[in-house]
mmCIF file of C-alpha atoms in Angstrom:
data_model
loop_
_atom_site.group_PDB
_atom_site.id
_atom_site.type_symbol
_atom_site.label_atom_id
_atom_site.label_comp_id
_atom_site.label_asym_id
_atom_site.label_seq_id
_atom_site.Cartn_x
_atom_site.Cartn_y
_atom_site.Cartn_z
ATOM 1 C CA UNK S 4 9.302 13.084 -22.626
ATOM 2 C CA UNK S 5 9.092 9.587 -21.313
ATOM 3 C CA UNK S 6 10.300 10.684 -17.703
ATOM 4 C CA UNK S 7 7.770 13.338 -17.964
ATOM 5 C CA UNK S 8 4.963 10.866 -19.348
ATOM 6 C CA UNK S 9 5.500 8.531 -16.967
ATOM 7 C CA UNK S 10 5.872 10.344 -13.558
ATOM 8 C CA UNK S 11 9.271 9.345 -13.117
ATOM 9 C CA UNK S 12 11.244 13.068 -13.449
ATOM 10 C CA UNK S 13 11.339 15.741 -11.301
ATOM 11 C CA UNK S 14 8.913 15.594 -8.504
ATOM 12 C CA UNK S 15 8.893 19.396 -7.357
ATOM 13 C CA UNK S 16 10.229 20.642 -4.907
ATOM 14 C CA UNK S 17 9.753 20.109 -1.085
ATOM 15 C CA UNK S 18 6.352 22.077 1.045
ATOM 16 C CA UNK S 19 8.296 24.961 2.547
ATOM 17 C CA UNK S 20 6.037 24.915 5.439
ATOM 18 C CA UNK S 21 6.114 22.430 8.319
ATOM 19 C CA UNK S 22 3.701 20.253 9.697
ATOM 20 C CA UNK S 23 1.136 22.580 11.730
ATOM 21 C CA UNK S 24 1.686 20.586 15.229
ATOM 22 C CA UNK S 25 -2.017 22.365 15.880
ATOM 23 C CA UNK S 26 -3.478 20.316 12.856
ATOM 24 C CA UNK S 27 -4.882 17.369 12.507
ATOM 25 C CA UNK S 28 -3.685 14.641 9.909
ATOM 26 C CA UNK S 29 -6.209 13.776 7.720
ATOM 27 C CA UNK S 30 -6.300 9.874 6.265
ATOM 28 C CA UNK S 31 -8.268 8.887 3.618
ATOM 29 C CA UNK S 32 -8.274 6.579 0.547
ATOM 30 C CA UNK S 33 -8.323 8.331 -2.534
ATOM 31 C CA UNK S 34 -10.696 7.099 -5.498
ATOM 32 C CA UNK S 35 -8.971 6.280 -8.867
ATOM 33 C CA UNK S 36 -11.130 9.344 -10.243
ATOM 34 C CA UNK S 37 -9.431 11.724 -8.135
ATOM 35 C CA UNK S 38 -6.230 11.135 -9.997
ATOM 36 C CA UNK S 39 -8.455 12.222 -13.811
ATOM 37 C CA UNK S 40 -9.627 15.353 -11.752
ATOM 38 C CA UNK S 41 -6.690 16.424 -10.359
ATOM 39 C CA UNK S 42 -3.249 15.113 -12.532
ATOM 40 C CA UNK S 43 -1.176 17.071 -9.914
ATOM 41 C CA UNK S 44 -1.926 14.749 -7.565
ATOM 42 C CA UNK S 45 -1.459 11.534 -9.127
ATOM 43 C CA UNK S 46 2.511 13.381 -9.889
ATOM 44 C CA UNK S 47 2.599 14.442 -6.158
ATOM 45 C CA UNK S 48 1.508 11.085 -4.789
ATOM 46 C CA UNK S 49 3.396 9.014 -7.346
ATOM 47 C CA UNK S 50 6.706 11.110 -7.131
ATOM 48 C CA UNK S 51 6.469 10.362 -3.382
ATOM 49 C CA UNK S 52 6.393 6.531 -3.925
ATOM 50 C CA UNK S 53 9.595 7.722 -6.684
ATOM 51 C CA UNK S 54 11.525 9.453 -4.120
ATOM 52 C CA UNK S 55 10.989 6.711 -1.469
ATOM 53 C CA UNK S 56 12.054 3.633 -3.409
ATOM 54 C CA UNK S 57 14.532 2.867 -5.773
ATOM 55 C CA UNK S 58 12.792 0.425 -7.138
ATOM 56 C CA UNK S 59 9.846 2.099 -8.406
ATOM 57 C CA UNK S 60 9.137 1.588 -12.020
ATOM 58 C CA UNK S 61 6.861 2.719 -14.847
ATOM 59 C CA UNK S 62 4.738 -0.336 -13.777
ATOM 60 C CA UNK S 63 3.603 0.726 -10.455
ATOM 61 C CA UNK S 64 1.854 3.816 -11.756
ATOM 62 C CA UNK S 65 -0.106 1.404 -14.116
ATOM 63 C CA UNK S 66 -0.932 -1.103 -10.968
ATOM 64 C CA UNK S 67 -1.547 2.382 -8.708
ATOM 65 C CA UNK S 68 -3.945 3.059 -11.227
ATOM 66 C CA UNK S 69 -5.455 -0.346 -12.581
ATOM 67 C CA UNK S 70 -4.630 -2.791 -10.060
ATOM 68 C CA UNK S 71 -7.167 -4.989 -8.937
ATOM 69 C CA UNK S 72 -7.818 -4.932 -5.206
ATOM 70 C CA UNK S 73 -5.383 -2.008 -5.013
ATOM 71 C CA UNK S 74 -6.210 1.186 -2.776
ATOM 72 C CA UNK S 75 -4.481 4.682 -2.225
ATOM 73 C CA UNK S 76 -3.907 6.400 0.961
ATOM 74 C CA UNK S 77 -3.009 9.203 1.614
ATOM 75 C CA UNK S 78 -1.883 11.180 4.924
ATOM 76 C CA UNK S 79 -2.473 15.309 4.438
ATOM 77 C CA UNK S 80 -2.743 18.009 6.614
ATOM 78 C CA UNK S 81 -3.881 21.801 5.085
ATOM 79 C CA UNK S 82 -4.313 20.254 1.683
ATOM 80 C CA UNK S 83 -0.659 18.931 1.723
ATOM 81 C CA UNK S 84 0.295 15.749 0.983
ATOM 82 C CA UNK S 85 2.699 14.357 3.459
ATOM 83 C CA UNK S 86 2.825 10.563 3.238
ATOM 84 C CA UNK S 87 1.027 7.761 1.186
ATOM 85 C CA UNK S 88 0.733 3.939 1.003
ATOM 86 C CA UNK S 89 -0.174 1.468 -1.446
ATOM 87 C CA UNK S 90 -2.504 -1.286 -0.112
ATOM 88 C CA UNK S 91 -3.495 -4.811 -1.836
ATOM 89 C CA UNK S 92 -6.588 -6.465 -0.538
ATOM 90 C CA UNK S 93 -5.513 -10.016 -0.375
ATOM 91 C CA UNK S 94 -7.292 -13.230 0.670
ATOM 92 C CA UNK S 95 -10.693 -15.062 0.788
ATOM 93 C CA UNK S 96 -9.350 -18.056 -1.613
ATOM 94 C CA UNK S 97 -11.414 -20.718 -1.903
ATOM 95 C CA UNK S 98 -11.056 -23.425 0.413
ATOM 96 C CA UNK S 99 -10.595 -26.027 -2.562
ATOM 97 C CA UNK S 100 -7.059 -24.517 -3.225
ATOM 98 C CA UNK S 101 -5.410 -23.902 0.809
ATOM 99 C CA UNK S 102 -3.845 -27.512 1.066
ATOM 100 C CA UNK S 103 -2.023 -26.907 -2.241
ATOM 101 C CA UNK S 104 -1.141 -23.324 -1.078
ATOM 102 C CA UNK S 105 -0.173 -25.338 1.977
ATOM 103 C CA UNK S 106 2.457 -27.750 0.442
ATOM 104 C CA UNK S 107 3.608 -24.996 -1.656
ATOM 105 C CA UNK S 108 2.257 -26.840 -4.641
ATOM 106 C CA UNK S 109 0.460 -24.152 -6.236
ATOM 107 C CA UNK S 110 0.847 -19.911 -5.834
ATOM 108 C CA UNK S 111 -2.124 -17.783 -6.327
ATOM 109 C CA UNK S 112 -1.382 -14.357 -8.263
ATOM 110 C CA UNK S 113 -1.782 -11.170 -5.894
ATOM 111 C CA UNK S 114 -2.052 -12.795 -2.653
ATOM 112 C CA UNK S 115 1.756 -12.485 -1.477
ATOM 113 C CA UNK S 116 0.545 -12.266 2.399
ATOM 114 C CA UNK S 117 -2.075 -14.403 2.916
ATOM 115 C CA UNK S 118 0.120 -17.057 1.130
ATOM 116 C CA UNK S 119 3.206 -16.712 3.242
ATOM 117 C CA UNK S 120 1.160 -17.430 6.281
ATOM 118 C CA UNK S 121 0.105 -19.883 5.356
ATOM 119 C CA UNK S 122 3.219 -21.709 3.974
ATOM 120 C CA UNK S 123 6.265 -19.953 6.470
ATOM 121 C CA UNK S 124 3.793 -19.570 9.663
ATOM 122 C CA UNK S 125 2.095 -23.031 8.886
ATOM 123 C CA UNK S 126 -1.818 -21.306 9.009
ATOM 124 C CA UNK S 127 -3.066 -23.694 6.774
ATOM 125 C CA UNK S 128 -6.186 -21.445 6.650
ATOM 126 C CA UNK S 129 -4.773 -18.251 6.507
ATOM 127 C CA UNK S 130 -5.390 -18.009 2.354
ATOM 128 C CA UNK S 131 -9.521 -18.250 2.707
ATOM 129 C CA UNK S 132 -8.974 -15.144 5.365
ATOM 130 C CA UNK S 133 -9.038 -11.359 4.275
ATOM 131 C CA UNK S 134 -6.653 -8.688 5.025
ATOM 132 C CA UNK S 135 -4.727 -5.750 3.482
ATOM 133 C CA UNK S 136 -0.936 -5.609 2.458
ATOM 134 C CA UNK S 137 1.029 -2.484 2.117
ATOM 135 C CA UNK S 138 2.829 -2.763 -0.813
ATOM 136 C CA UNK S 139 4.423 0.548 -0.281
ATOM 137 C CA UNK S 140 4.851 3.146 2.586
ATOM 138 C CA UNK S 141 6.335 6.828 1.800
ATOM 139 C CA UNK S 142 6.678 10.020 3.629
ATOM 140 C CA UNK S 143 7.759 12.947 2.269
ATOM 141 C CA UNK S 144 11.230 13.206 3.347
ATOM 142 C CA UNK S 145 10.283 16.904 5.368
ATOM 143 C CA UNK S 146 7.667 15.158 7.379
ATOM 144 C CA UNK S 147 9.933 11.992 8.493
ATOM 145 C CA UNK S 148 10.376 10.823 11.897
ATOM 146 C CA UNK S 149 6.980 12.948 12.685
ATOM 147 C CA UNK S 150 4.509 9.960 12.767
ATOM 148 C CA UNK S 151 3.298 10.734 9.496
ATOM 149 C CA UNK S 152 3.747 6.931 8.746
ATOM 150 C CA UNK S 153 2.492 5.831 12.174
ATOM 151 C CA UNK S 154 -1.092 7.941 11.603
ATOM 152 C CA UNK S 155 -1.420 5.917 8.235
ATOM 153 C CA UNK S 156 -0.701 2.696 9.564
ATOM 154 C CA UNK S 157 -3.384 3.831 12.303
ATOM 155 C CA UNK S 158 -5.603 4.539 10.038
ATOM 156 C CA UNK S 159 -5.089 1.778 7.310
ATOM 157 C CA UNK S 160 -5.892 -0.871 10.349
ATOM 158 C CA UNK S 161 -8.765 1.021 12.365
ATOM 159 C CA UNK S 162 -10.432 1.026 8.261
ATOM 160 C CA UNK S 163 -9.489 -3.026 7.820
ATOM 161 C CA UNK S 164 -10.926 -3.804 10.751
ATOM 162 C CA UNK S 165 -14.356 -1.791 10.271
ATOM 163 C CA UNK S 166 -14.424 -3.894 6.753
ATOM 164 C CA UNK S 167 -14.002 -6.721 8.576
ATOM 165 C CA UNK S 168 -10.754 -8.202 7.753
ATOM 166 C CA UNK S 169 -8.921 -10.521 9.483
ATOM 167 C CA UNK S 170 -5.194 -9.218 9.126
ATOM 168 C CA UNK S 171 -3.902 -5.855 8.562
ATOM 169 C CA UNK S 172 -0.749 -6.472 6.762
ATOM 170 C CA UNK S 173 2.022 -4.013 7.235
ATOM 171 C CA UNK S 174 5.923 -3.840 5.692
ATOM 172 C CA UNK S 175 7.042 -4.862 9.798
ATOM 173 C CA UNK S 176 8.889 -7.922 9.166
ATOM 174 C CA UNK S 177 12.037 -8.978 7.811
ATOM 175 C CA UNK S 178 10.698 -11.941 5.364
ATOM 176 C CA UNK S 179 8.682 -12.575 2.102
ATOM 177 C CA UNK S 180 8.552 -8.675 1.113
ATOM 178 C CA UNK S 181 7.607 -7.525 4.709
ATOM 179 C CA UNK S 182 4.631 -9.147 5.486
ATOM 180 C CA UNK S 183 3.047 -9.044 8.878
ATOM 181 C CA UNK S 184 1.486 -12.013 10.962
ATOM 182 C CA UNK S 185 -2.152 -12.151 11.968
ATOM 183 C CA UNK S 186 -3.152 -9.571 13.880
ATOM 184 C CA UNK S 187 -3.829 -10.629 17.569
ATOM 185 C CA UNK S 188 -7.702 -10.423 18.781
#
């Protein structure tokens, strides 16, 4: 019961139809109402996230769902659902707190990225900027090595930069839970 309540069982079993190579890949950010409409997806995206991390616990359905600044993506072709990513919007902080951030004297909740540039790249301003974090990437393991995660990345950045942000933050490098630098231009 509590595997099944909480998304954490069985996921179902694999598409048995490949990617059409004719077909576009659709991304788009879900709304949190699609998940009430349609409770097969919220198990078909969340199972994905299951399947791709180890670490994925009860928790991150409730922040999927509730988390402020949090968005779902998801990559689909045909109706499938073939990859999906997790994205924070992190930033804009209030000039009054960057030289503490700075020092390292004070940590803001929910703003992992824009934090670490500041204090590891030493971008003192890099806290009052905007940008979005991908707190977690997944593919389903069929559609791997296909550019699946490529097209959302693609797509996550091309929609951050239309908002405006500064940064798209990606899982690329090997420090403070994968956070990216600024992105160039």
């Amino acid at each position: 019961f509590a595997f099944r309540s909480l998304l954490l069982g069985d996921w179902g079993s694999p598409p048995d139809q490949p990617v059409l190579e004719s077909g576009p890949v659709e991304v788009v950010c879900l709304e949190r109402d699609d998940f009430l409409r349609d409770e097969g997806l919220l198990a078909e995206v969340f199972g994905l996230l299951v399947a791709a991390h180890y670490r994925t616990r009860p928790f991150d359905l409730r922040h999927m769902l509730d988390g402020p600044n949090v968005s779902v993506w998801l990559a689909r072709q045909s109706g499938r659902v073939l990859g999906t990513a997790l994205v924070v919007r992190e930033g804009g902080i209030e000039r009054e707190y960057l030289e503490d951030i700075f020092l390292g004297r004070r940590r803001l909740p929910g703003h992992l990225a824009a934090q670490s540039f500041s204090i590891r790249l030493g971008f003192r301003e890099a806290p009052a900027l905007t940008g979005d974090r991908v707190m977690r990437l997944a593919v389903h393991p069929q559609y791997r090595r296909r550019g699946i995660g490529s097209c959302l990345l693609t797509g996550l950045a091309e929609q951050a930069r239309a908002e405006g942000c500064d940064w798209p933050g990606f899982p690329l490098w090997g420090f403070a839970g994968g956070v990216a630098g600024p992105a160039a231009g």
